[in-house]
Amino acid sequence: MTGTDAETIEDLPPSAKLVFKVLEYNGSLTQKQIVGESMLSARTVRYALERLERIDIVEEDIYFADARQNLYTLDEQAVVADGGPDEACCAE
């Protein structure tokens, strides 16, 4: 890490980065849907989501279609503030 103890997307393991990209491309998904899209194991997805939640990149909400599951969504403001993908930064 650079001069601070704050973890960023760049500091995360590849599995967390993949889960981040899956959520970025597909929008809100349940853990089961993320497993299907990423082809990672359920345990790996759980760990990746924990890491993303720890740095406030992912928000967890109730999935109303099945209250036993949670719905995971990227926090767009946190992603831009963390230096994640931002369409405005790349426009010339």
PDB file of C-alpha atoms in Angstrom:
ATOM      1  CA  MET A   1       0.000   0.000   0.000  1.00  0.00           C
ATOM      2  CA  THR A   2       1.082   3.552  -0.484  1.00  0.00           C
ATOM      3  CA  GLY A   3       1.427   6.002   2.408  1.00  0.00           C
ATOM      4  CA  THR A   4      -1.894   5.117   4.093  1.00  0.00           C
ATOM      5  CA  ASP A   5      -3.478   2.077   5.693  1.00  0.00           C
ATOM      6  CA  ALA A   6      -6.629   2.481   3.599  1.00  0.00           C
ATOM      7  CA  GLU A   7      -7.240  -0.450   1.280  1.00  0.00           C
ATOM      8  CA  THR A   8      -8.308   0.279  -2.301  1.00  0.00           C
ATOM      9  CA  ILE A   9      -9.586  -1.813  -5.190  1.00  0.00           C
ATOM     10  CA  GLU A  10      -6.034  -2.172  -6.498  1.00  0.00           C
ATOM     11  CA  ASP A  11      -5.020  -3.827  -3.204  1.00  0.00           C
ATOM     12  CA  LEU A  12      -7.705  -6.535  -3.382  1.00  0.00           C
ATOM     13  CA  PRO A  13      -7.141 -10.132  -4.504  1.00  0.00           C
ATOM     14  CA  PRO A  14      -8.084 -11.080  -8.091  1.00  0.00           C
ATOM     15  CA  SER A  15     -11.302 -12.789  -6.969  1.00  0.00           C
ATOM     16  CA  ALA A  16     -12.576  -9.572  -5.373  1.00  0.00           C
ATOM     17  CA  LYS A  17     -11.674  -7.615  -8.496  1.00  0.00           C
ATOM     18  CA  LEU A  18     -13.601 -10.140 -10.610  1.00  0.00           C
ATOM     19  CA  VAL A  19     -16.667  -9.867  -8.356  1.00  0.00           C
ATOM     20  CA  PHE A  20     -16.367  -6.078  -8.615  1.00  0.00           C
ATOM     21  CA  LYS A  21     -16.366  -6.304 -12.433  1.00  0.00           C
ATOM     22  CA  VAL A  22     -19.309  -8.733 -12.458  1.00  0.00           C
ATOM     23  CA  LEU A  23     -21.326  -6.279 -10.359  1.00  0.00           C
ATOM     24  CA  GLU A  24     -20.169  -3.374 -12.511  1.00  0.00           C
ATOM     25  CA  TYR A  25     -21.357  -5.058 -15.727  1.00  0.00           C
ATOM     26  CA  ASN A  26     -24.524  -6.712 -14.410  1.00  0.00           C
ATOM     27  CA  GLY A  27     -25.775  -4.353 -11.725  1.00  0.00           C
ATOM     28  CA  SER A  28     -27.324  -5.723  -8.534  1.00  0.00           C
ATOM     29  CA  LEU A  29     -27.004  -9.489  -8.054  1.00  0.00           C
ATOM     30  CA  THR A  30     -27.454 -12.089  -5.341  1.00  0.00           C
ATOM     31  CA  GLN A  31     -24.494 -14.132  -4.169  1.00  0.00           C
ATOM     32  CA  LYS A  32     -25.832 -17.127  -6.106  1.00  0.00           C
ATOM     33  CA  GLN A  33     -26.057 -15.054  -9.291  1.00  0.00           C
ATOM     34  CA  ILE A  34     -22.500 -13.765  -8.784  1.00  0.00           C
ATOM     35  CA  VAL A  35     -21.294 -17.370  -8.421  1.00  0.00           C
ATOM     36  CA  GLY A  36     -22.979 -18.218 -11.732  1.00  0.00           C
ATOM     37  CA  GLU A  37     -21.625 -15.192 -13.584  1.00  0.00           C
ATOM     38  CA  SER A  38     -18.067 -15.351 -12.229  1.00  0.00           C
ATOM     39  CA  MET A  39     -17.707 -19.148 -12.130  1.00  0.00           C
ATOM     40  CA  LEU A  40     -15.997 -18.785  -8.741  1.00  0.00           C
ATOM     41  CA  SER A  41     -16.872 -21.012  -5.794  1.00  0.00           C
ATOM     42  CA  ALA A  42     -19.495 -19.796  -3.332  1.00  0.00           C
ATOM     43  CA  ARG A  43     -16.848 -19.567  -0.606  1.00  0.00           C
ATOM     44  CA  THR A  44     -14.576 -17.426  -2.793  1.00  0.00           C
ATOM     45  CA  VAL A  45     -17.464 -15.110  -3.703  1.00  0.00           C
ATOM     46  CA  ARG A  46     -18.380 -14.767  -0.008  1.00  0.00           C
ATOM     47  CA  TYR A  47     -14.794 -13.802   0.821  1.00  0.00           C
ATOM     48  CA  ALA A  48     -14.612 -11.360  -2.108  1.00  0.00           C
ATOM     49  CA  LEU A  49     -17.875  -9.693  -1.045  1.00  0.00           C
ATOM     50  CA  GLU A  50     -16.570  -9.373   2.525  1.00  0.00           C
ATOM     51  CA  ARG A  51     -13.444  -7.639   1.233  1.00  0.00           C
ATOM     52  CA  LEU A  52     -15.486  -5.299  -0.983  1.00  0.00           C
ATOM     53  CA  GLU A  53     -17.863  -4.483   1.889  1.00  0.00           C
ATOM     54  CA  ARG A  54     -14.908  -3.774   4.191  1.00  0.00           C
ATOM     55  CA  ILE A  55     -13.772  -0.929   1.916  1.00  0.00           C
ATOM     56  CA  ASP A  56     -17.369   0.266   1.371  1.00  0.00           C
ATOM     57  CA  ILE A  57     -17.512  -0.537  -2.342  1.00  0.00           C
ATOM     58  CA  VAL A  58     -20.475  -2.923  -2.106  1.00  0.00           C
ATOM     59  CA  GLU A  59     -23.810  -2.400  -0.398  1.00  0.00           C
ATOM     60  CA  GLU A  60     -25.881  -5.314   0.887  1.00  0.00           C
ATOM     61  CA  ASP A  61     -29.685  -5.108   0.709  1.00  0.00           C
ATOM     62  CA  ILE A  62     -32.598  -7.487   1.162  1.00  0.00           C
ATOM     63  CA  TYR A  63     -33.554  -9.426  -1.968  1.00  0.00           C
ATOM     64  CA  PHE A  64     -37.344  -9.165  -1.864  1.00  0.00           C
ATOM     65  CA  ALA A  65     -37.933 -12.052  -4.287  1.00  0.00           C
ATOM     66  CA  ASP A  66     -36.301 -14.387  -1.711  1.00  0.00           C
ATOM     67  CA  ALA A  67     -35.713 -12.860   1.717  1.00  0.00           C
ATOM     68  CA  ARG A  68     -33.197 -15.599   2.552  1.00  0.00           C
ATOM     69  CA  GLN A  69     -30.756 -14.023   0.088  1.00  0.00           C
ATOM     70  CA  ASN A  70     -29.087 -10.637  -0.056  1.00  0.00           C
ATOM     71  CA  LEU A  71     -28.748  -8.339  -3.038  1.00  0.00           C
ATOM     72  CA  TYR A  72     -25.307  -6.843  -3.635  1.00  0.00           C
ATOM     73  CA  THR A  73     -24.871  -3.509  -5.399  1.00  0.00           C
ATOM     74  CA  LEU A  74     -21.855  -1.330  -6.103  1.00  0.00           C
ATOM     75  CA  ASP A  75     -21.813   1.971  -4.250  1.00  0.00           C
ATOM     76  CA  GLU A  76     -21.153   4.263  -7.232  1.00  0.00           C
ATOM     77  CA  GLN A  77     -20.001   7.215  -5.115  1.00  0.00           C
ATOM     78  CA  ALA A  78     -17.494   5.075  -3.247  1.00  0.00           C
ATOM     79  CA  VAL A  79     -16.210   3.536  -6.482  1.00  0.00           C
ATOM     80  CA  VAL A  80     -15.483   6.944  -8.024  1.00  0.00           C
ATOM     81  CA  ALA A  81     -13.947   8.242  -4.767  1.00  0.00           C
ATOM     82  CA  ASP A  82     -11.760   5.125  -4.509  1.00  0.00           C
ATOM     83  CA  GLY A  83     -10.313   5.687  -7.960  1.00  0.00           C
ATOM     84  CA  GLY A  84     -12.273   2.887  -9.562  1.00  0.00           C
ATOM     85  CA  PRO A  85     -13.553   2.953 -13.116  1.00  0.00           C
ATOM     86  CA  ASP A  86     -15.032   6.314 -14.020  1.00  0.00           C
ATOM     87  CA  GLU A  87     -16.192   7.018 -17.554  1.00  0.00           C
ATOM     88  CA  ALA A  88     -15.542  10.756 -17.208  1.00  0.00           C
ATOM     89  CA  CYS A  89     -11.858  10.221 -16.433  1.00  0.00           C
ATOM     90  CA  CYS A  90     -11.156   8.522 -19.737  1.00  0.00           C
ATOM     91  CA  ALA A  91     -12.923  10.933 -22.117  1.00  0.00           C
ATOM     92  CA  GLU A  92     -10.566  13.003 -24.207  1.00  0.00           C
TER      93      GLU A  92
END
